[in-house]
CSV table of N, CA and C in Angstrom, one decimal:
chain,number,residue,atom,x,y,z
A,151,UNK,N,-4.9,7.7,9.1
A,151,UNK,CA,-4.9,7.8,10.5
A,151,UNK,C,-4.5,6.4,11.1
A,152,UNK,N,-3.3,6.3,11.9
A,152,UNK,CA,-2.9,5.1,12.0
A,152,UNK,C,-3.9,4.4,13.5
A,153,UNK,N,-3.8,3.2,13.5
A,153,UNK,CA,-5.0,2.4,14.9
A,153,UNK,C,-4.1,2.8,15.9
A,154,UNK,N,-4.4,1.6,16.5
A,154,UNK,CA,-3.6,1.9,17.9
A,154,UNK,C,-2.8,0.6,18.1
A,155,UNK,N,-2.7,-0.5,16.9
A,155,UNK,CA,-1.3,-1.5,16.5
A,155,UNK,C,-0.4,-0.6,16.0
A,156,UNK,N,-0.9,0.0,15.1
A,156,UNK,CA,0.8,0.9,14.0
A,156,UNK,C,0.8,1.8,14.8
A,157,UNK,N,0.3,2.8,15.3
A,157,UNK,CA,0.3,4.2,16.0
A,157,UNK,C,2.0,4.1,16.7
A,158,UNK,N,2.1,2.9,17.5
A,158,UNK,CA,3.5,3.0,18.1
A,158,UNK,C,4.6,3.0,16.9
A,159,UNK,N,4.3,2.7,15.7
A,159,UNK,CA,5.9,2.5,14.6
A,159,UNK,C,6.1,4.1,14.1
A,160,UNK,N,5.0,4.8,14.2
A,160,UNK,CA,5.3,6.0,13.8
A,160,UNK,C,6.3,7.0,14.8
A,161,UNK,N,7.3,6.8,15.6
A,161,UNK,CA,8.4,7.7,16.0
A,161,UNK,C,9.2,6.4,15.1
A,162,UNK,N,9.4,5.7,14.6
A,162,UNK,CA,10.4,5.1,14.0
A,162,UNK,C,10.8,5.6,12.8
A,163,UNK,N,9.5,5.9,11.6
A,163,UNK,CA,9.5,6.2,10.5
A,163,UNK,C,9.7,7.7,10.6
A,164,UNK,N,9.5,9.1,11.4
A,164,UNK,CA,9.2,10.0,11.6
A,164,UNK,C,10.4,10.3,12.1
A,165,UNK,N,10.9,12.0,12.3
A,165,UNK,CA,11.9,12.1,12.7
A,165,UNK,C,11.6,13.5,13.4
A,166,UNK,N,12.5,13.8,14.3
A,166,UNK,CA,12.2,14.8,15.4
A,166,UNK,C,10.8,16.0,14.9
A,167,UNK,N,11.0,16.3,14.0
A,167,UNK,CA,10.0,17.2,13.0
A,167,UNK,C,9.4,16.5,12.6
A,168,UNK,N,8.4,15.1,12.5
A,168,UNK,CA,7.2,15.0,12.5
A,168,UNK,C,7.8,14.5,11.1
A,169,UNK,N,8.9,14.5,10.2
A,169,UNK,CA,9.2,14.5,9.1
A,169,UNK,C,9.1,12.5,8.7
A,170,UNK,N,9.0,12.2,7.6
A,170,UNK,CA,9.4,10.9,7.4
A,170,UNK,C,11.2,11.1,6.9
A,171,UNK,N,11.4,10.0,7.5
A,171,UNK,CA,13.1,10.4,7.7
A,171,UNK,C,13.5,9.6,6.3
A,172,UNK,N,14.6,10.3,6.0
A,172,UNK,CA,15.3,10.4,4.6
A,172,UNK,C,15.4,8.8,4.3
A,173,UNK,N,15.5,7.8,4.5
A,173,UNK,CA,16.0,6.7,4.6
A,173,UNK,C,14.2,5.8,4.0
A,174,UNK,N,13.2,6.1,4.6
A,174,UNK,CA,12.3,6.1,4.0
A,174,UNK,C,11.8,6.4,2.8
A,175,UNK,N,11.8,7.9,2.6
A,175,UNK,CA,10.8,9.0,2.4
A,175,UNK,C,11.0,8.2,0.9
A,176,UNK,N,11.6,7.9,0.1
A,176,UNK,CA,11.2,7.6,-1.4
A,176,UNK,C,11.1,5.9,-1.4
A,177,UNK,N,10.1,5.7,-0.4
A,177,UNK,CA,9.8,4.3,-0.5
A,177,UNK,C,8.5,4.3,-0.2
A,178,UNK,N,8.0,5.8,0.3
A,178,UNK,CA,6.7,5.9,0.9
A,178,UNK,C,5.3,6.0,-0.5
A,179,UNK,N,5.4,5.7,-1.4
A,179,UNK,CA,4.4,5.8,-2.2
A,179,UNK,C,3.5,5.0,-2.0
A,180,UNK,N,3.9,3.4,-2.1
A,180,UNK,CA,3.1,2.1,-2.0
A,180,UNK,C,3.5,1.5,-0.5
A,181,UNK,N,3.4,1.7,0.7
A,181,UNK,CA,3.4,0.9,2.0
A,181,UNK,C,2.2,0.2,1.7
A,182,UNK,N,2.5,-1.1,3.0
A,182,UNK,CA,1.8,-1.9,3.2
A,182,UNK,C,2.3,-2.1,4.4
A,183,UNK,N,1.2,-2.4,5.7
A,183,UNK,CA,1.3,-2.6,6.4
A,183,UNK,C,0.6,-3.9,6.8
A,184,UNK,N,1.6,-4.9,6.9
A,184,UNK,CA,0.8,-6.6,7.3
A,184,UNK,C,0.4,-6.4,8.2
A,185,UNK,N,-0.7,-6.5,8.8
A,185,UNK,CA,-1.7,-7.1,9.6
A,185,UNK,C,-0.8,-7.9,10.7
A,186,UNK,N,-0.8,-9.3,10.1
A,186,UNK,CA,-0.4,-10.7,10.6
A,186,UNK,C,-0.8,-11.5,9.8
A,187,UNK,N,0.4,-12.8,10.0
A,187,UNK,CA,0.2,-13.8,8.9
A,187,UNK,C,-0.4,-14.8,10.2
A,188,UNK,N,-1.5,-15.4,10.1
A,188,UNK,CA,-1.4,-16.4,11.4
A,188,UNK,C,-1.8,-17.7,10.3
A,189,UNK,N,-0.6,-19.0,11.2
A,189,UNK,CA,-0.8,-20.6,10.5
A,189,UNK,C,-1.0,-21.0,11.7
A,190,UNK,N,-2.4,-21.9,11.3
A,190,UNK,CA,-3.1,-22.8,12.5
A,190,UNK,C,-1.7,-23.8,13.2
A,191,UNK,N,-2.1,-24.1,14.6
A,191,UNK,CA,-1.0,-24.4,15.2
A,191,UNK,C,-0.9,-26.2,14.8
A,192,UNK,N,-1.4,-26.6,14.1
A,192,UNK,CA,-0.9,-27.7,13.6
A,192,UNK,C,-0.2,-28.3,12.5
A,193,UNK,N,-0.4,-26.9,11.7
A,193,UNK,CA,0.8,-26.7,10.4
A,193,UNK,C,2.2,-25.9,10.7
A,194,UNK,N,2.1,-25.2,12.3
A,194,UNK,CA,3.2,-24.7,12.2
A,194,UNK,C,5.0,-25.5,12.7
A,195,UNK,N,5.6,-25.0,11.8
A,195,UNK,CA,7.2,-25.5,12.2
A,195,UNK,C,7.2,-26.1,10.7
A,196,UNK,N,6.4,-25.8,9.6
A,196,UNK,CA,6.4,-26.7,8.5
A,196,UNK,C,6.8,-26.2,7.7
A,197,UNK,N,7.2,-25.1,7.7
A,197,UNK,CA,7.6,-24.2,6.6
A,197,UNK,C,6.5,-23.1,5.7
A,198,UNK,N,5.2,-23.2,6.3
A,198,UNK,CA,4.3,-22.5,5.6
A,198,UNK,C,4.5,-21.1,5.6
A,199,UNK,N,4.3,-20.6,6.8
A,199,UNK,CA,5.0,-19.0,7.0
A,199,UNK,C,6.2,-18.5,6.1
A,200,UNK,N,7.3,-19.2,6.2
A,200,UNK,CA,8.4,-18.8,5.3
A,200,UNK,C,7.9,-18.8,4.2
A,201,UNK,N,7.2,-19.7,3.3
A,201,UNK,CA,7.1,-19.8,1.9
A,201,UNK,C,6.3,-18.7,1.6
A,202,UNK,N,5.3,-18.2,2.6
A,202,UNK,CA,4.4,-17.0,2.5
A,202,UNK,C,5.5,-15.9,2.2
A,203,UNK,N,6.2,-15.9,3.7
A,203,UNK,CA,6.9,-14.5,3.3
A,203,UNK,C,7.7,-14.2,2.2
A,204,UNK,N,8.8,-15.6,1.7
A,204,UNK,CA,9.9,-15.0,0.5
A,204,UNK,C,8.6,-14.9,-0.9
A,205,UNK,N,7.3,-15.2,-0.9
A,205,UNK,CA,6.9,-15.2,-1.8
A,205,UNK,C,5.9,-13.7,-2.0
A,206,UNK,N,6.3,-13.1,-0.5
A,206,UNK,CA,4.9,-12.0,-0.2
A,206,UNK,C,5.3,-10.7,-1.7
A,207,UNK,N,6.2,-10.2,-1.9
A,207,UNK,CA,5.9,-9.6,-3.3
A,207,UNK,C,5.7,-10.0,-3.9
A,208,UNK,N,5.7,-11.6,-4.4
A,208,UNK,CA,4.9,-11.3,-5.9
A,208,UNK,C,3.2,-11.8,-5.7
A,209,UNK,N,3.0,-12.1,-4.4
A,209,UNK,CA,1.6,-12.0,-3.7
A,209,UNK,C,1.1,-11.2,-4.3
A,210,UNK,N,1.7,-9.9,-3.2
A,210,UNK,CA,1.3,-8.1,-3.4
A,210,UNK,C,1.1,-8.0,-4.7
A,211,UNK,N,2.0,-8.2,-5.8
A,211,UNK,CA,2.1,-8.1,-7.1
A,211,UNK,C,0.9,-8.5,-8.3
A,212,UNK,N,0.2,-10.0,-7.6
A,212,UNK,CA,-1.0,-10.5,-8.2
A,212,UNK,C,-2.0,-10.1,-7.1
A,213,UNK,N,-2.1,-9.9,-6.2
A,213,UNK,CA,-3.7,-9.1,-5.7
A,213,UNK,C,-3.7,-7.7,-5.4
A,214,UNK,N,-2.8,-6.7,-5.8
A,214,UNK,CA,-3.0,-5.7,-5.7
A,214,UNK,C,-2.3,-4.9,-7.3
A,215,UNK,N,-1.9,-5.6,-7.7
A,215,UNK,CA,-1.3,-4.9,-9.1
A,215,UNK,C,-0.7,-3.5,-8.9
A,216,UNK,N,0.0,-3.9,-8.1
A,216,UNK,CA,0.7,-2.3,-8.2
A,216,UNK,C,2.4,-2.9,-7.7
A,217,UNK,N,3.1,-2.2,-7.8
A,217,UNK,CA,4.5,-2.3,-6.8
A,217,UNK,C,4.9,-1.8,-5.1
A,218,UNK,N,5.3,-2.4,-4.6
A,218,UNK,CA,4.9,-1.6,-3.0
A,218,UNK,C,6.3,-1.2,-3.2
A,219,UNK,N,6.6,-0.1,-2.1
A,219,UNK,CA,7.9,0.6,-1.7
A,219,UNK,C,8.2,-0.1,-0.1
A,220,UNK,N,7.3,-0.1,0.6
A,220,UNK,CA,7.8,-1.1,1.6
A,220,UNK,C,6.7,-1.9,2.5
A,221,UNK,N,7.2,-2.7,2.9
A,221,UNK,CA,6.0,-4.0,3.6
A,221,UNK,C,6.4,-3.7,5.1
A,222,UNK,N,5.7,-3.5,6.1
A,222,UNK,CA,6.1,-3.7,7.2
A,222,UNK,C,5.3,-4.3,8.1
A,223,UNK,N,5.6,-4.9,8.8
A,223,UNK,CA,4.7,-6.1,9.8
A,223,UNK,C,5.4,-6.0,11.2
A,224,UNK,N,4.8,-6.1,11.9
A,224,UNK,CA,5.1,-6.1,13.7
A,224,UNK,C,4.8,-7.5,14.1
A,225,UNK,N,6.2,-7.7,14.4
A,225,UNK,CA,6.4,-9.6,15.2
A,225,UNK,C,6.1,-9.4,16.4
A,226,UNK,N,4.6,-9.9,16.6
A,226,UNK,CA,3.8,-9.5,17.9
A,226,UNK,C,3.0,-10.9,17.6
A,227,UNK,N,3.0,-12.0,18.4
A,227,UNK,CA,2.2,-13.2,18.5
A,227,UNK,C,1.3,-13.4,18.8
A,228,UNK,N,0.3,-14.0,18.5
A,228,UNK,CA,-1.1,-13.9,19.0
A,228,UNK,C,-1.8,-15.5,19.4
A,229,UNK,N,-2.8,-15.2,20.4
A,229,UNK,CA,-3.5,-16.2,20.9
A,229,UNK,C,-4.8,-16.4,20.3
A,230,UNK,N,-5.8,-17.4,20.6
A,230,UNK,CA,-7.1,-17.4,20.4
A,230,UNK,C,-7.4,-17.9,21.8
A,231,UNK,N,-8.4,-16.9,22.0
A,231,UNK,CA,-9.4,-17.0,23.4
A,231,UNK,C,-11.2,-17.0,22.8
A,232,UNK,N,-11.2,-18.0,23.1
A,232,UNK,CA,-12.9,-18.2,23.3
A,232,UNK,C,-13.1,-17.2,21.1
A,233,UNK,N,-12.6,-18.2,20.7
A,233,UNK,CA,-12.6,-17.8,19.4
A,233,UNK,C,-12.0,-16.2,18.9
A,234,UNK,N,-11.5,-15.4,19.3
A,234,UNK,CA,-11.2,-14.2,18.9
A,234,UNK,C,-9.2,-14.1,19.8
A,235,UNK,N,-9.3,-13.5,18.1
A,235,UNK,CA,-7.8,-13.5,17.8
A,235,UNK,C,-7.2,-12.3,19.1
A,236,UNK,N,-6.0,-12.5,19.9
A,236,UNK,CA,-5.5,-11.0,20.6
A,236,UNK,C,-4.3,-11.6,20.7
A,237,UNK,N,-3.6,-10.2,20.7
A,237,UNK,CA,-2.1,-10.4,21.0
A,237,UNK,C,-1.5,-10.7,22.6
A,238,UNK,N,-0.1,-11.6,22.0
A,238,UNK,CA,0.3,-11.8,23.1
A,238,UNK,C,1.5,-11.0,23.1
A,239,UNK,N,1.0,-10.2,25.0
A,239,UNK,CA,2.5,-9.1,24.8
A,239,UNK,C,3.7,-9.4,25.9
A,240,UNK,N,3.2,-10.4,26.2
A,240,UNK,CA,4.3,-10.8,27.6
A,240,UNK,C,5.2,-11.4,27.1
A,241,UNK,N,4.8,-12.4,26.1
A,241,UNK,CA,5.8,-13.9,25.6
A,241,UNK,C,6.8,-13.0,24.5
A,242,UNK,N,8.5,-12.8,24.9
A,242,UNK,CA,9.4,-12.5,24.4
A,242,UNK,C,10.0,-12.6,23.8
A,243,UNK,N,9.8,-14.4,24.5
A,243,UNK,CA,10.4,-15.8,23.5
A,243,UNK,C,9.6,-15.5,22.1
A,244,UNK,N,8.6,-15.7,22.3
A,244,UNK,CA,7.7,-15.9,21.1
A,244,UNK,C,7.8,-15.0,20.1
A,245,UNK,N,8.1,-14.0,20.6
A,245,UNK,CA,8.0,-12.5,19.9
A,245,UNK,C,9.7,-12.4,18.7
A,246,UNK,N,10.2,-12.8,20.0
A,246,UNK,CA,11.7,-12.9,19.4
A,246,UNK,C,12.1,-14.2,18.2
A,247,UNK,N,11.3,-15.2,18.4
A,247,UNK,CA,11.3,-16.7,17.4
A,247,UNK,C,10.2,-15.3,16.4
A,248,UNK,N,9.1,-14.8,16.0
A,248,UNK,CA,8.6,-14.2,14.9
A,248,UNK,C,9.6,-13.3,14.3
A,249,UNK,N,11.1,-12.4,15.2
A,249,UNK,CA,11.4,-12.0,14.4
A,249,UNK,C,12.6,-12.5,13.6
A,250,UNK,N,13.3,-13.3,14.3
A,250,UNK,CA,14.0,-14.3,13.1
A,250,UNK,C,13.1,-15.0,12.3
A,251,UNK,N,12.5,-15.2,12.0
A,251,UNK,CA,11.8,-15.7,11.0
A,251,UNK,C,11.6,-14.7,10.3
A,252,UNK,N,10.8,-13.5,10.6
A,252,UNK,CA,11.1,-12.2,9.3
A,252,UNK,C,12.2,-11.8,8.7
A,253,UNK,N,13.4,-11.9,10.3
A,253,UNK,CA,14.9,-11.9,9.2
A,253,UNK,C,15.4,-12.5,8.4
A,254,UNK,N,15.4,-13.7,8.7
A,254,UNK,CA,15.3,-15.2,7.9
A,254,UNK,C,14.9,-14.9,6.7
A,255,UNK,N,13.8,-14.1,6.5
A,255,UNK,CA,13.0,-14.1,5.3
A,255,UNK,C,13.4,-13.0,4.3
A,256,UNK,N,14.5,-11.9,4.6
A,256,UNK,CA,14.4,-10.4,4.4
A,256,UNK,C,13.9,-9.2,4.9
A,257,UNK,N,13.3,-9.6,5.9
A,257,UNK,CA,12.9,-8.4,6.9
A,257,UNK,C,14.0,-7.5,7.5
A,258,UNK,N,13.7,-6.8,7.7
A,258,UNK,CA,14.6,-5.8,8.7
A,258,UNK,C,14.5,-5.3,9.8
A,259,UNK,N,14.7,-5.1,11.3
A,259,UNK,CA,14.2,-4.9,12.2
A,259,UNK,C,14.8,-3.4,12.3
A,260,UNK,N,13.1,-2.8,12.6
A,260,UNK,CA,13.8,-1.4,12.4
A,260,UNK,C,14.3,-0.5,14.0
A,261,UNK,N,15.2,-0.2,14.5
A,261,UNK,CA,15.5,0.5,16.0
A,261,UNK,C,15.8,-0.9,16.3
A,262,UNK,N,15.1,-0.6,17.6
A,262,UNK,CA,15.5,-1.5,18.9
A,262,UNK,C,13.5,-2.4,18.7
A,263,UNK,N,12.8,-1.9,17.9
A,263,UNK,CA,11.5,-2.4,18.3
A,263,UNK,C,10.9,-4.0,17.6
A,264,UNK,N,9.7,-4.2,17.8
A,264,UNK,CA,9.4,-5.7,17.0
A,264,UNK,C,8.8,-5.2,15.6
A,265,UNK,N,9.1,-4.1,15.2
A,265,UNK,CA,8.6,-3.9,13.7
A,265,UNK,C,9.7,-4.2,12.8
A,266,UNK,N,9.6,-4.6,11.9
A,266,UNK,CA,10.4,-5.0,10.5
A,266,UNK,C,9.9,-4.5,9.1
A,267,UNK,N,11.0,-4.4,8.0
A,267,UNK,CA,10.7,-3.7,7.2
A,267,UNK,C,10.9,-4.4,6.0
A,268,UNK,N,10.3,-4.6,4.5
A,268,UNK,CA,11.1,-5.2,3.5
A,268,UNK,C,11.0,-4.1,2.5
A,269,UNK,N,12.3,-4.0,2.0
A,269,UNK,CA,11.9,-2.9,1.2
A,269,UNK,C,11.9,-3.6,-0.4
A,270,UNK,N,11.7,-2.9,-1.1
A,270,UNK,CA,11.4,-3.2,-2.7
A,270,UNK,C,13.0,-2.3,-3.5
A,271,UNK,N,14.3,-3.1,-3.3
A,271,UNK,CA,15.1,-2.5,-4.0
A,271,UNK,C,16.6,-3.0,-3.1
């Protein structure tokens, strides 16, 4: 049952009939859906995030021991307020600098939305 972060990516993966659309459907065994990667704002611009992401399968690979079919993460920015993490949904700029950096990385941006996709193949 997806929350109410993923809930919006499901008309992307889904197709008029509720169906997972062809372009998916044999990738769907092992998903992973990233959370978010967050680097404290004094390490960032340094390269740490990239090195995360070209390295995130073989991550996956040693803490989950399995093979994923696809990784998907939503370039959605986040703030800290009075210690608790929340998203920022105004900043465009910001939104838009996360998703070049997942393209950058091998991501895919899937539609017109801030979700991206890496597939395994």
């Amino acid at each position: 049952m997806p929350d109410g972060d993923s809930a919006s990516l499901i008309p992307y993966l889904l197709d008029e009939d509720g169906e997972i659309k062809d372009e998916y459907y044999s990738l769907f065994n092992n998903v992973y859906y990233l959370d978010r990667i967050y680097v404290e704002e004094k390490f960032r611009g340094q390269g740490y995030a990239s090195f995360l992401l070209k390295n995130l399968p073989e991550i996956l690979m040693y803490l989950v021991k399995i093979e994923y079919g696809i990784i998907i993460v939503q370039a959605q920015p986040f703030d800290t307020v009075d210690g608790e993490s929340i998203m920022d949904y105004k900043n465009k700029e910001r939104t838009e600098r996360l998703i070049k950096l997942y393209e950058k990385n091998g991501f895919s941006r899937i539609g017109n939305s801030n979700y991206l996709i890496y597939t395994n193949g």
